[in-house]
Amino acid sequence: MTAMRISKPSASGRALYTAEERRRRDESVWTLVQGILAPVQFLVFLISLGLILRFLVTGEGLVAAQVSIVIKTLTLYAIMITGSIWEKVVFGRYLFARPFFWEDVFSILVLALHTAYLVALFTGALNAGSLMALALAAYVTYVINAGQFLWKLRLARLDQAARAGSSVTLGDASSLSGSAS
């Protein structure tokens, strides 16, 4: 059985954090804030998604679904603002720091779609079905973006494990390549 070792902590071959960035990350209160807000936002997302689907299936609960989407959008704004502060503390930039450039680019799309929902809701520009479709599009981008950040969290943990001298394996390389050894 052959184990696949990860020798580089990121796809680009660069460490996710320099030693100084890692120190700032570990010492920042904003790291804890992000660690709290991310699961809160995900819980709000799940509740809201359930309310949206309930409305789409039964036609009932429009106001509850709309309120939940507004709350989800406000939690998104909170995590984006505090995340920008975190990025400034750790990397010296509010957005588009090298390790999180593509996550930030996609976050802008997530923000744009959530904000478009608010504008459409408060201006009456879309009917209820179209509002829910827009909210679902925003939620799809949120899930993709959350996946990007979870991947970076995984890379940071692999980087930390490698620095601690542990070996990190992904399992049997033959199962990854689709061929038997």
N, CA, C and O atoms as a DFTB+ gen file, in Angstrom:
724 C
 N C O
     1  1       0.845      -1.165       0.000
     2  2       0.000       0.000       0.000
     3  2       0.892       1.230       0.000
     4  3       1.776       1.354       0.848
     5  1       0.673       2.131      -0.931
     6  2       1.491       3.320      -1.071
     7  2       0.725       4.522      -0.559
     8  3      -0.415       4.751      -0.963
     9  1       1.331       5.285       0.316
    10  2       0.684       6.495       0.835
    11  2       1.191       7.697       0.067
    12  3       2.379       7.797      -0.243
    13  1       0.279       8.610      -0.239
    14  2       0.660       9.835      -0.939
    15  2       0.991      10.897       0.097
    16  3       0.164      11.221       0.950
    17  1       2.189      11.434       0.024
    18  2       2.609      12.471       0.959
    19  2       2.421      13.833       0.328
    20  3       2.610      14.016      -0.875
    21  1       2.049      14.774       1.155
    22  2       1.927      16.155       0.709
    23  2       3.183      16.874       1.168
    24  3       3.412      17.034       2.367
    25  1       3.985      17.301       0.228
    26  2       5.227      17.965       0.599
    27  2       5.092      19.472       0.579
    28  3       5.899      20.174       1.188
    29  1       4.085      19.980      -0.109
    30  2       3.881      21.420      -0.203
    31  2       2.573      21.767       0.482
    32  3       1.594      21.039       0.317
    33  1       2.518      22.859       1.253
    34  2       1.301      23.199       1.963
    35  2       0.245      23.869       1.111
    36  3      -0.892      24.022       1.558
    37  1       0.582      24.273      -0.098
    38  2      -0.428      24.883      -0.948
    39  2      -0.185      24.492      -2.388
    40  3       0.888      24.010      -2.751
    41  1      -1.205      24.709      -3.203
    42  2      -1.112      24.336      -4.604
    43  2      -0.001      25.106      -5.307
    44  3       0.597      24.594      -6.253
    45  1       0.286      26.326      -4.863
    46  2       1.312      27.138      -5.506
    47  2       2.709      26.752      -5.036
    48  3       3.696      27.218      -5.605
    49  1       2.811      25.907      -4.005
    50  2       4.111      25.518      -3.489
    51  2       4.619      26.462      -2.406
    52  3       5.667      26.213      -1.811
    53  1       3.895      27.532      -2.147
    54  2       4.286      28.477      -1.107
    55  2       3.515      28.161       0.164
    56  3       2.380      27.686       0.121
    57  1       4.146      28.432       1.283
    58  2       3.443      28.263       2.548
    59  2       2.293      29.262       2.598
    60  3       2.396      30.368       2.069
    61  1       1.219      28.869       3.226
    62  2       0.055      29.739       3.329
    63  2       0.382      30.997       4.135
    64  3      -0.061      32.093       3.792
    65  1       1.157      30.833       5.204
    66  2       1.552      31.947       6.068
    67  2       3.062      31.971       6.222
    68  3       3.706      30.924       6.293
    69  1       3.617      33.165       6.272
    70  2       5.003      33.290       6.712
    71  2       5.004      33.123       8.224
    72  3       3.943      33.110       8.848
    73  1       6.172      32.997       8.811
    74  2       6.247      32.863      10.266
    75  2       5.632      34.085      10.954
    76  3       4.927      33.943      11.953
    77  1       5.892      35.261      10.434
    78  2       5.353      36.495      11.024
    79  2       3.825      36.562      10.857
    80  3       3.122      36.958      11.787
    81  1       3.313      36.183       9.694
    82  2       1.860      36.179       9.474
    83  2       1.186      35.166      10.385
    84  3       0.109      35.424      10.923
    85  1       1.815      34.026      10.554
    86  2       1.267      32.994      11.449
    87  2       1.204      33.511      12.871
    88  3       0.220      33.281      13.574
    89  1       2.261      34.219      13.308
    90  2       2.268      34.791      14.651
    91  2       1.132      35.801      14.800
    92  3       0.402      35.772      15.791
    93  1       0.981      36.691      13.822
    94  2      -0.096      37.697      13.883
    95  2      -1.468      37.032      13.858
    96  3      -2.381      37.456      14.566
    97  1      -1.610      35.989      13.039
    98  2      -2.873      35.248      12.991
    99  2      -3.202      34.653      14.352
   100  3      -4.319      34.791      14.849
   101  1      -2.221      33.992      14.947
   102  2      -2.446      33.319      16.221
   103  2      -2.702      34.283      17.368
   104  3      -3.386      33.927      18.328
   105  1      -2.168      35.491      17.291
   106  2      -2.327      36.467      18.364
   107  2      -3.537      37.374      18.186
   108  3      -3.910      38.087      19.118
   109  1      -4.149      37.363      17.023
   110  2      -5.241      38.286      16.734
   111  2      -6.572      37.816      17.312
   112  3      -6.942      36.649      17.178
   113  1      -7.278      38.726      17.947
   114  2      -8.625      38.433      18.428
   115  2      -9.557      38.189      17.241
   116  3     -10.573      37.509      17.378
   117  1      -9.211      38.746      16.076
   118  2     -10.058      38.597      14.892
   119  2     -10.075      37.161      14.385
   120  3     -11.013      36.766      13.693
   121  1      -9.069      36.382      14.711
   122  2      -9.065      34.967      14.358
   123  2     -10.176      34.253      15.118
   124  3     -10.903      33.442      14.544
   125  1     -10.308      34.554      16.407
   126  2     -11.380      33.983      17.210
   127  2     -12.746      34.456      16.713
   128  3     -13.690      33.670      16.625
   129  1     -12.841      35.741      16.391
   130  2     -14.106      36.285      15.879
   131  2     -14.533      35.528      14.619
   132  3     -15.697      35.153      14.484
   133  1     -13.599      35.306      13.704
   134  2     -13.913      34.567      12.482
   135  2     -14.307      33.123      12.804
   136  3     -15.211      32.562      12.185
   137  1     -13.620      32.537      13.772
   138  2     -13.926      31.166      14.172
   139  2     -15.300      31.015      14.789
   140  3     -15.883      29.932      14.752
   141  1     -15.818      32.082      15.352
   142  2     -17.175      32.068      15.918
   143  2     -18.205      32.402      14.845
   144  3     -19.227      31.727      14.726
   145  1     -17.929      33.450      14.063
   146  2     -18.903      33.903      13.072
   147  2     -19.136      32.898      11.942
   148  3     -20.259      32.770      11.453
   149  1     -18.100      32.192      11.528
   150  2     -18.263      31.264      10.394
   151  2     -19.313      30.180      10.677
   152  3     -20.201      29.981       9.847
   153  1     -19.248      29.472      11.812
   154  2     -20.295      28.468      12.059
   155  2     -21.663      29.097      12.341
   156  3     -22.692      28.504      12.017
   157  1     -21.682      30.292      12.941
   158  2     -22.963      30.980      13.153
   159  2     -23.604      31.278      11.804
   160  3     -24.791      31.027      11.600
   161  1     -22.800      31.819      10.880
   162  2     -23.326      32.122       9.556
   163  2     -23.827      30.855       8.867
   164  3     -24.861      30.882       8.199
   165  1     -23.102      29.742       9.023
   166  2     -23.516      28.498       8.392
   167  2     -24.842      28.007       8.977
   168  3     -25.696      27.513       8.241
   169  1     -25.015      28.136      10.273
   170  2     -26.281      27.752      10.905
   171  2     -27.429      28.623      10.390
   172  3     -28.506      28.116      10.079
   173  1     -27.193      29.930      10.303
   174  2     -28.208      30.841       9.761
   175  2     -28.539      30.452       8.322
   176  3     -29.705      30.452       7.927
   177  1     -27.516      30.121       7.546
   178  2     -27.707      29.681       6.165
   179  2     -28.606      28.444       6.110
   180  3     -29.552      28.400       5.323
   181  1     -28.316      27.446       6.935
   182  2     -29.111      26.213       6.909
   183  2     -30.574      26.474       7.262
   184  3     -31.479      25.947       6.614
   185  1     -30.798      27.285       8.284
   186  2     -32.179      27.617       8.673
   187  2     -32.867      28.363       7.539
   188  3     -34.001      28.055       7.172
   189  1     -32.169      29.343       6.994
   190  2     -32.738      30.136       5.908
   191  2     -33.035      29.275       4.680
   192  3     -34.090      29.407       4.060
   193  1     -32.107      28.404       4.340
   194  2     -32.319      27.518       3.194
   195  2     -33.567      26.671       3.409
   196  3     -34.364      26.487       2.489
   197  1     -33.735      26.161       4.612
   198  2     -34.939      25.390       4.920
   199  2     -36.202      26.209       4.751
   200  3     -37.200      25.709       4.231
   201  1     -36.173      27.455       5.183
   202  2     -37.346      28.326       5.050
   203  2     -37.632      28.668       3.589
   204  3     -38.790      28.739       3.178
   205  1     -36.577      28.879       2.812
   206  2     -36.753      29.148       1.378
   207  2     -37.375      27.936       0.694
   208  3     -38.333      28.070      -0.066
   209  1     -36.831      26.757       0.964
   210  2     -37.352      25.545       0.331
   211  2     -38.795      25.281       0.759
   212  3     -39.619      24.844      -0.044
   213  1     -39.088      25.547       2.013
   214  2     -40.467      25.394       2.502
   215  2     -41.396      26.295       1.710
   216  3     -42.463      25.863       1.273
   217  1     -40.995      27.553       1.520
   218  2     -41.834      28.466       0.748
   219  2     -41.996      27.986      -0.688
   220  3     -43.104      28.005      -1.225
   221  1     -40.913      27.561      -1.311
   222  2     -40.977      27.136      -2.705
   223  2     -41.846      25.885      -2.885
   224  3     -42.509      25.736      -3.912
   225  1     -41.846      25.000      -1.904
   226  2     -42.623      23.762      -1.996
   227  2     -44.085      23.991      -1.630
   228  3     -44.979      23.472      -2.297
   229  1     -44.333      24.768      -0.571
   230  2     -45.703      24.897      -0.058
   231  2     -46.359      26.235      -0.380
   232  3     -47.584      26.350      -0.323
   233  1     -45.571      27.239      -0.716
   234  2     -46.135      28.571      -0.918
   235  2     -46.382      29.304       0.393
   236  3     -46.908      30.417       0.396
   237  1     -46.007      28.689       1.499
   238  2     -46.221      29.281       2.820
   239  2     -44.898      29.755       3.408
   240  3     -43.839      29.200       3.114
   241  1     -44.972      30.786       4.241
   242  2     -43.800      31.242       4.968
   243  2     -42.925      32.225       4.206
   244  3     -41.717      32.279       4.433
   245  1     -43.517      33.006       3.304
   246  2     -42.719      33.961       2.524
   247  2     -41.999      34.960       3.424
   248  3     -40.805      35.205       3.249
   249  1     -42.709      35.531       4.375
   250  2     -42.088      36.543       5.236
   251  2     -40.957      35.930       6.056
   252  3     -39.900      36.544       6.207
   253  1     -41.165      34.738       6.581
   254  2     -40.104      34.067       7.352
   255  2     -38.879      33.828       6.471
   256  3     -37.748      34.041       6.909
   257  1     -39.097      33.389       5.243
   258  2     -37.978      33.161       4.329
   259  2     -37.265      34.478       4.033
   260  3     -36.035      34.531       4.048
   261  1     -38.017      35.533       3.765
   262  2     -37.409      36.827       3.455
   263  2     -36.616      37.366       4.640
   264  3     -35.498      37.851       4.468
   265  1     -37.178      37.286       5.827
   266  2     -36.466      37.750       7.023
   267  2     -35.189      36.937       7.228
   268  3     -34.145      37.490       7.575
   269  1     -35.274      35.632       7.014
   270  2     -34.091      34.786       7.201
   271  2     -32.987      35.149       6.205
   272  3     -31.806      35.091       6.545
   273  1     -33.357      35.516       5.003
   274  2     -32.357      35.903       4.003
   275  2     -31.714      37.230       4.392
   276  3     -30.512      37.412       4.203
   277  1     -32.493      38.148       4.926
   278  2     -31.931      39.421       5.411
   279  2     -30.954      39.142       6.554
   280  3     -29.862      39.709       6.583
   281  1     -31.332      38.280       7.488
   282  2     -30.443      37.930       8.605
   283  2     -29.175      37.259       8.081
   284  3     -28.076      37.567       8.542
   285  1     -29.319      36.345       7.120
   286  2     -28.151      35.685       6.522
   287  2     -27.235      36.719       5.871
   288  3     -26.013      36.633       5.991
   289  1     -27.824      37.689       5.188
   290  2     -27.030      38.728       4.531
   291  2     -26.310      39.590       5.560
   292  3     -25.155      39.960       5.352
   293  1     -26.964      39.910       6.652
   294  2     -26.317      40.696       7.713
   295  2     -25.164      39.918       8.351
   296  3     -24.128      40.500       8.675
   297  1     -25.339      38.607       8.531
   298  2     -24.222      37.817       9.077
   299  2     -23.076      37.760       8.071
   300  3     -21.906      37.759       8.455
   301  1     -23.414      37.713       6.787
   302  2     -22.382      37.752       5.748
   303  2     -21.610      39.068       5.824
   304  3     -20.379      39.074       5.786
   305  1     -22.331      40.174       5.932
   306  2     -21.654      41.475       6.045
   307  2     -20.740      41.504       7.273
   308  3     -19.614      41.996       7.203
   309  1     -21.229      40.975       8.391
   310  2     -20.419      40.960       9.618
   311  2     -19.140      40.155       9.419
   312  3     -18.062      40.600       9.813
   313  1     -19.251      38.976       8.812
   314  2     -18.059      38.152       8.634
   315  2     -17.125      38.757       7.584
   316  3     -15.907      38.602       7.676
   317  1     -17.682      39.436       6.602
   318  2     -16.831      40.078       5.594
   319  2     -16.077      41.268       6.190
   320  3     -14.891      41.450       5.915
   321  1     -16.749      42.065       6.992
   322  2     -16.084      43.221       7.615
   323  2     -15.012      42.755       8.590
   324  3     -13.879      43.234       8.544
   325  1     -15.362      41.830       9.467
   326  2     -14.373      41.354      10.436
   327  2     -13.274      40.551       9.748
   328  3     -12.125      40.567      10.187
   329  1     -13.624      39.846       8.666
   330  2     -12.612      39.113       7.902
   331  2     -11.626      40.054       7.224
   332  3     -10.436      39.754       7.129
   333  1     -12.125      41.193       6.753
   334  2     -11.236      42.192       6.151
   335  2     -10.289      42.773       7.194
   336  3      -9.112      43.007       6.919
   337  1     -10.816      43.001       8.386
   338  2      -9.961      43.491       9.474
   339  2      -8.911      42.431       9.808
   340  3      -7.737      42.754       9.985
   341  1      -9.331      41.167       9.894
   342  2      -8.399      40.059      10.152
   343  2      -7.315      40.032       9.090
   344  3      -6.133      39.903       9.411
   345  1      -7.707      40.153       7.825
   346  2      -6.747      40.104       6.733
   347  2      -5.754      41.268       6.829
   348  3      -4.569      41.102       6.538
   349  1      -6.240      42.439       7.237
   350  2      -5.361      43.600       7.406
   351  2      -4.357      43.342       8.533
   352  3      -3.170      43.636       8.392
   353  1      -4.835      42.798       9.639
   354  2      -3.955      42.513      10.777
   355  2      -2.895      41.477      10.400
   356  3      -1.718      41.640      10.722
   357  1      -3.313      40.426       9.725
   358  2      -2.409      39.308       9.423
   359  2      -1.509      39.602       8.222
   360  3      -0.309      39.328       8.264
   361  1      -2.083      40.158       7.153
   362  2      -1.350      40.308       5.898
   363  2      -1.042      41.752       5.500
   364  3      -0.314      41.986       4.536
   365  1      -1.596      42.724       6.240
   366  2      -1.328      44.120       5.906
   367  2      -2.211      44.681       4.810
   368  3      -1.974      45.793       4.340
   369  1      -3.232      43.933       4.389
   370  2      -4.179      44.374       3.352
   371  2      -5.585      43.997       3.792
   372  3      -5.799      42.950       4.403
   373  1      -6.536      44.862       3.474
   374  2      -7.917      44.554       3.828
   375  2      -8.527      43.470       2.941
   376  3      -9.390      42.715       3.389
   377  1      -8.094      43.391       1.717
   378  2      -8.607      42.385       0.786
   379  2      -7.515      41.980      -0.189
   380  3      -6.537      42.703      -0.384
   381  1      -7.691      40.832      -0.790
   382  2      -6.841      40.344      -1.875
   383  2      -5.394      40.098      -1.477
   384  3      -4.487      40.252      -2.295
   385  1      -5.177      39.714      -0.223
   386  2      -3.842      39.268       0.187
   387  2      -3.525      37.983      -0.573
   388  3      -4.419      37.188      -0.860
   389  1      -2.267      37.787      -0.890
   390  2      -1.829      36.655      -1.712
   391  2      -2.482      35.317      -1.338
   392  3      -3.021      34.657      -2.226
   393  1      -2.461      34.890      -0.084
   394  2      -2.999      33.549       0.205
   395  2      -4.515      33.437       0.029
   396  3      -5.031      32.334      -0.151
   397  1      -5.230      34.554       0.078
   398  2      -6.692      34.510       0.014
   399  2      -7.244      35.303      -1.161
   400  3      -8.407      35.708      -1.150
   401  1      -6.413      35.524      -2.173
   402  2      -6.830      36.355      -3.302
   403  2      -8.100      35.822      -3.964
   404  3      -9.070      36.566      -4.111
   405  1      -8.114      34.555      -4.365
   406  2      -9.256      34.015      -5.100
   407  2     -10.481      33.848      -4.209
   408  3     -11.610      33.959      -4.687
   409  1     -10.279      33.589      -2.944
   410  2     -11.404      33.528      -2.016
   411  2     -12.045      34.907      -1.896
   412  3     -13.269      35.027      -1.844
   413  1     -11.211      35.948      -1.852
   414  2     -11.734      37.309      -1.773
   415  2     -12.442      37.715      -3.060
   416  3     -13.480      38.376      -3.016
   417  1     -11.894      37.329      -4.195
   418  2     -12.545      37.630      -5.474
   419  2     -13.940      37.001      -5.490
   420  3     -14.916      37.660      -5.847
   421  1     -14.029      35.738      -5.106
   422  2     -15.327      35.065      -5.113
   423  2     -16.240      35.644      -4.036
   424  3     -17.458      35.682      -4.215
   425  1     -15.667      36.095      -2.921
   426  2     -16.468      36.723      -1.870
   427  2     -17.186      37.970      -2.382
   428  3     -18.297      38.277      -1.949
   429  1     -16.553      38.676      -3.294
   430  2     -17.185      39.863      -3.869
   431  2     -18.456      39.461      -4.634
   432  3     -19.469      40.158      -4.559
   433  1     -18.406      38.353      -5.362
   434  2     -19.595      37.852      -6.048
   435  2     -20.671      37.469      -5.037
   436  3     -21.847      37.777      -5.230
   437  1     -20.272      36.804      -3.969
   438  2     -21.219      36.421      -2.914
   439  2     -21.885      37.669      -2.347
   440  3     -23.106      37.708      -2.189
   441  1     -21.089      38.684      -2.043
   442  2     -21.631      39.947      -1.528
   443  2     -22.565      40.608      -2.530
   444  3     -23.632      41.101      -2.164
   445  1     -22.161      40.617      -3.791
   446  2     -22.975      41.257      -4.826
   447  2     -24.348      40.597      -4.938
   448  3     -25.359      41.292      -5.036
   449  1     -24.392      39.288      -4.925
   450  2     -25.669      38.595      -5.044
   451  2     -26.548      38.794      -3.809
   452  3     -27.755      39.004      -3.934
   453  1     -25.956      38.730      -2.632
   454  2     -26.733      38.976      -1.416
   455  2     -27.250      40.420      -1.393
   456  3     -28.394      40.669      -1.012
   457  1     -26.412      41.355      -1.796
   458  2     -26.818      42.765      -1.817
   459  2     -27.900      42.988      -2.872
   460  3     -28.839      43.749      -2.641
   461  1     -27.778      42.337      -4.021
   462  2     -28.815      42.438      -5.057
   463  2     -30.154      41.943      -4.517
   464  3     -31.203      42.500      -4.839
   465  1     -30.113      40.900      -3.700
   466  2     -31.341      40.412      -3.082
   467  2     -31.972      41.505      -2.221
   468  3     -33.170      41.769      -2.324
   469  1     -31.157      42.142      -1.368
   470  2     -31.696      43.201      -0.503
   471  2     -32.293      44.334      -1.320
   472  3     -33.380      44.824      -1.015
   473  1     -31.583      44.748      -2.353
   474  2     -32.076      45.840      -3.203
   475  2     -33.401      45.434      -3.847
   476  3     -34.359      46.207      -3.839
   477  1     -33.454      44.238      -4.397
   478  2     -34.682      43.766      -5.043
   479  2     -35.825      43.639      -4.040
   480  3     -36.965      43.981      -4.354
   481  1     -35.532      43.157      -2.852
   482  2     -36.560      43.013      -1.818
   483  2     -37.136      44.368      -1.425
   484  3     -38.353      44.555      -1.402
   485  1     -36.246      45.311      -1.116
   486  2     -36.711      46.595      -0.583
   487  2     -37.237      47.546      -1.651
   488  3     -37.916      48.519      -1.324
   489  1     -36.938      47.286      -2.911
   490  2     -37.489      48.125      -3.988
   491  2     -38.698      47.467      -4.650
   492  3     -39.389      48.106      -5.444
   493  1     -38.958      46.210      -4.337
   494  2     -40.067      45.500      -4.970
   495  2     -39.793      45.170      -6.433
   496  3     -40.722      44.982      -7.217
   497  1     -38.520      45.100      -6.794
   498  2     -38.138      44.892      -8.196
   499  2     -38.440      43.480      -8.695
   500  3     -38.598      43.281      -9.899
   501  1     -38.522      42.500      -7.798
   502  2     -38.763      41.113      -8.203
   503  2     -39.951      40.542      -7.449
   504  3     -40.249      40.952      -6.327
   505  1     -40.631      39.580      -8.089
   506  2     -41.705      38.880      -7.390
   507  2     -41.091      37.861      -6.422
   508  3     -39.879      37.650      -6.414
   509  1     -41.930      37.247      -5.626
   510  2     -41.452      36.339      -4.579
   511  2     -40.629      35.180      -5.149
   512  3     -39.579      34.844      -4.600
   513  1     -41.083      34.579      -6.220
   514  2     -40.354      33.460      -6.808
   515  2     -38.983      33.873      -7.316
   516  3     -38.000      33.156      -7.132
   517  1     -38.925      35.031      -7.956
   518  2     -37.639      35.530      -8.465
   519  2     -36.703      35.908      -7.324
   520  3     -35.492      35.708      -7.415
   521  1     -37.272      36.458      -6.244
   522  2     -36.445      36.756      -5.066
   523  2     -35.830      35.487      -4.496
   524  3     -34.655      35.473      -4.130
   525  1     -36.617      34.429      -4.421
   526  2     -36.103      33.168      -3.873
   527  2     -35.039      32.581      -4.802
   528  3     -34.053      32.011      -4.336
   529  1     -35.238      32.718      -6.113
   530  2     -34.232      32.232      -7.067
   531  2     -32.929      33.010      -6.898
   532  3     -31.846      32.425      -6.934
   533  1     -33.029      34.308      -6.717
   534  2     -31.839      35.127      -6.492
   535  2     -31.162      34.728      -5.180
   536  3     -29.937      34.629      -5.116
   537  1     -31.952      34.503      -4.145
   538  2     -31.387      34.078      -2.859
   539  2     -30.675      32.730      -3.008
   540  3     -29.590      32.539      -2.459
   541  1     -31.273      31.809      -3.738
   542  2     -30.631      30.508      -3.938
   543  2     -29.329      30.644      -4.723
   544  3     -28.355      29.951      -4.430
   545  1     -29.304      31.528      -5.715
   546  2     -28.055      31.779      -6.450
   547  2     -26.992      32.339      -5.505
   548  3     -25.829      31.938      -5.560
   549  1     -27.399      33.262      -4.644
   550  2     -26.468      33.817      -3.652
   551  2     -25.973      32.714      -2.722
   552  3     -24.797      32.689      -2.358
   553  1     -26.862      31.808      -2.339
   554  2     -26.491      30.737      -1.420
   555  2     -25.548      29.729      -2.076
   556  3     -24.651      29.203      -1.416
   557  1     -25.739      29.458      -3.354
   558  2     -24.820      28.566      -4.060
   559  2     -23.412      29.172      -4.053
   560  3     -22.434      28.470      -3.799
   561  1     -23.314      30.471      -4.331
   562  2     -21.987      31.102      -4.318
   563  2     -21.409      31.097      -2.907
   564  3     -20.201      30.940      -2.736
   565  1     -22.255      31.267      -1.899
   566  2     -21.789      31.213      -0.507
   567  2     -21.197      29.838      -0.192
   568  3     -20.138      29.749       0.430
   569  1     -21.867      28.772      -0.614
   570  2     -21.384      27.412      -0.330
   571  2     -20.029      27.185      -1.019
   572  3     -19.118      26.611      -0.422
   573  1     -19.903      27.628      -2.249
   574  2     -18.626      27.493      -2.963
   575  2     -17.538      28.266      -2.226
   576  3     -16.437      27.755      -2.023
   577  1     -17.846      29.493      -1.826
   578  2     -16.875      30.329      -1.131
   579  2     -16.505      29.727       0.226
   580  3     -15.338      29.749       0.616
   581  1     -17.478      29.198       0.933
   582  2     -17.186      28.538       2.211
   583  2     -16.257      27.349       1.983
   584  3     -15.351      27.102       2.779
   585  1     -16.483      26.618       0.899
   586  2     -15.603      25.510       0.554
   587  2     -14.179      25.969       0.291
   588  3     -13.222      25.296       0.675
   589  1     -14.037      27.125      -0.369
   590  2     -12.697      27.676      -0.600
   591  2     -11.989      27.933       0.726
   592  3     -10.817      27.593       0.889
   593  1     -12.706      28.534       1.668
   594  2     -12.099      28.856       2.957
   595  2     -11.817      27.597       3.773
   596  3     -10.810      27.530       4.478
   597  1     -12.688      26.611       3.684
   598  2     -12.419      25.344       4.381
   599  2     -11.178      24.668       3.810
   600  3     -10.402      24.071       4.555
   601  1     -10.985      24.754       2.504
   602  2      -9.782      24.201       1.874
   603  2      -8.543      24.917       2.420
   604  3      -7.539      24.272       2.721
   605  1      -8.610      26.235       2.548
   606  2      -7.466      26.980       3.080
   607  2      -7.219      26.620       4.540
   608  3      -6.068      26.537       4.968
   609  1      -8.270      26.409       5.297
   610  2      -8.098      25.965       6.680
   611  2      -7.393      24.615       6.700
   612  3      -6.503      24.391       7.521
   613  1      -7.779      23.729       5.817
   614  2      -7.125      22.406       5.714
   615  2      -5.651      22.564       5.356
   616  3      -4.792      21.904       5.940
   617  1      -5.356      23.444       4.389
   618  2      -3.962      23.676       4.011
   619  2      -3.162      24.236       5.183
   620  3      -2.009      23.854       5.385
   621  1      -3.761      25.132       5.951
   622  2      -3.070      25.691       7.112
   623  2      -2.762      24.599       8.131
   624  3      -1.691      24.595       8.736
   625  1      -3.693      23.684       8.318
   626  2      -3.461      22.580       9.256
   627  2      -2.387      21.632       8.748
   628  3      -1.560      21.155       9.526
   629  1      -2.393      21.357       7.453
   630  2      -1.338      20.523       6.877
   631  2       0.016      21.195       7.022
   632  3       1.014      20.542       7.329
   633  1       0.046      22.501       6.801
   634  2       1.276      23.273       6.936
   635  2       1.777      23.205       8.381
   636  3       2.970      23.025       8.624
   637  1       0.861      23.349       9.328
   638  2       1.221      23.283      10.748
   639  2       1.739      21.891      11.111
   640  3       2.717      21.760      11.848
   641  1       1.082      20.860      10.593
   642  2       1.517      19.492      10.872
   643  2       2.899      19.237      10.278
   644  3       3.736      18.593      10.909
   645  1       3.136      19.733       9.086
   646  2       4.444      19.551       8.445
   647  2       5.526      20.265       9.239
   648  3       6.638      19.757       9.383
   649  1       5.204      21.427       9.746
   650  2       6.166      22.184      10.539
   651  2       6.457      21.492      11.865
   652  3       7.555      21.608      12.409
   653  1       5.464      20.773      12.380
   654  2       5.642      20.051      13.641
   655  2       6.398      18.742      13.437
   656  3       6.716      18.050      14.404
   657  1       6.685      18.401      12.179
   658  2       7.445      17.196      11.895
   659  2       6.590      15.971      11.673
   660  3       7.115      14.871      11.495
   661  1       5.276      16.143      11.680
   662  2       4.405      14.994      11.419
   663  2       4.361      14.739       9.926
   664  3       4.527      15.649       9.113
   665  1       4.136      13.494       9.590
   666  2       3.926      13.199       8.171
   667  2       2.432      13.214       7.932
   668  3       1.652      12.709       8.739
   669  1       2.045      13.797       6.816
   670  2       0.641      13.904       6.457
   671  2       0.412      13.044       5.232
   672  3       1.103      13.182       4.223
   673  1      -0.562      12.157       5.327
   674  2      -0.843      11.308       4.186
   675  2      -2.301      11.464       3.782
   676  3      -3.159      11.790       4.602
   677  1      -2.560      11.229       2.517
   678  2      -3.918      11.248       2.000
   679  2      -4.477       9.847       1.829
   680  3      -5.658       9.687       1.522
   681  1      -3.661       8.847       2.018
   682  2      -4.136       7.481       1.876
   683  2      -3.409       6.768       0.755
   684  3      -2.307       7.144       0.357
   685  1      -4.049       5.741       0.265
   686  2      -3.470       4.899      -0.778
   687  2      -3.457       5.643      -2.096
   688  3      -4.509       6.020      -2.612
   689  1      -2.283       5.854      -2.636
   690  2      -2.143       6.608      -3.893
   691  2      -2.823       5.886      -5.039
   692  3      -3.292       6.531      -5.977
   693  1      -2.891       4.557      -4.989
   694  2      -3.529       3.844      -6.100
   695  2      -5.003       4.173      -6.171
   696  3      -5.572       4.209      -7.262
   697  1      -5.643       4.418      -5.019
   698  2      -7.057       4.752      -5.056
   699  2      -7.260       6.160      -5.596
   700  3      -8.332       6.471      -6.116
   701  1      -6.259       7.010      -5.482
   702  2      -6.372       8.360      -6.008
   703  2      -6.166       8.377      -7.520
   704  3      -6.771       9.188      -8.222
   705  1      -5.333       7.504      -8.009
   706  2      -5.048       7.493      -9.444
   707  2      -5.990       6.591     -10.220
   708  3      -6.071       6.675     -11.445
   709  1      -6.693       5.739      -9.517
   710  2      -7.624       4.839     -10.180
   711  2      -6.980       3.550     -10.672
   712  3      -7.631       2.750     -11.344
   713  1      -5.709       3.341     -10.344
   714  2      -5.035       2.116     -10.787
   715  2      -4.549       1.332      -9.589
   716  3      -4.287       1.897      -8.527
   717  1      -4.435       0.071      -9.758
   718  2      -3.956      -0.788      -8.663
   719  2      -2.444      -0.941      -8.785
   720  3      -1.905      -0.996      -9.890
   721  1      -1.759      -1.011      -7.630
   722  2      -0.296      -1.191      -7.634
   723  2       0.041      -2.643      -7.617
   724  3       1.218      -3.004      -7.617
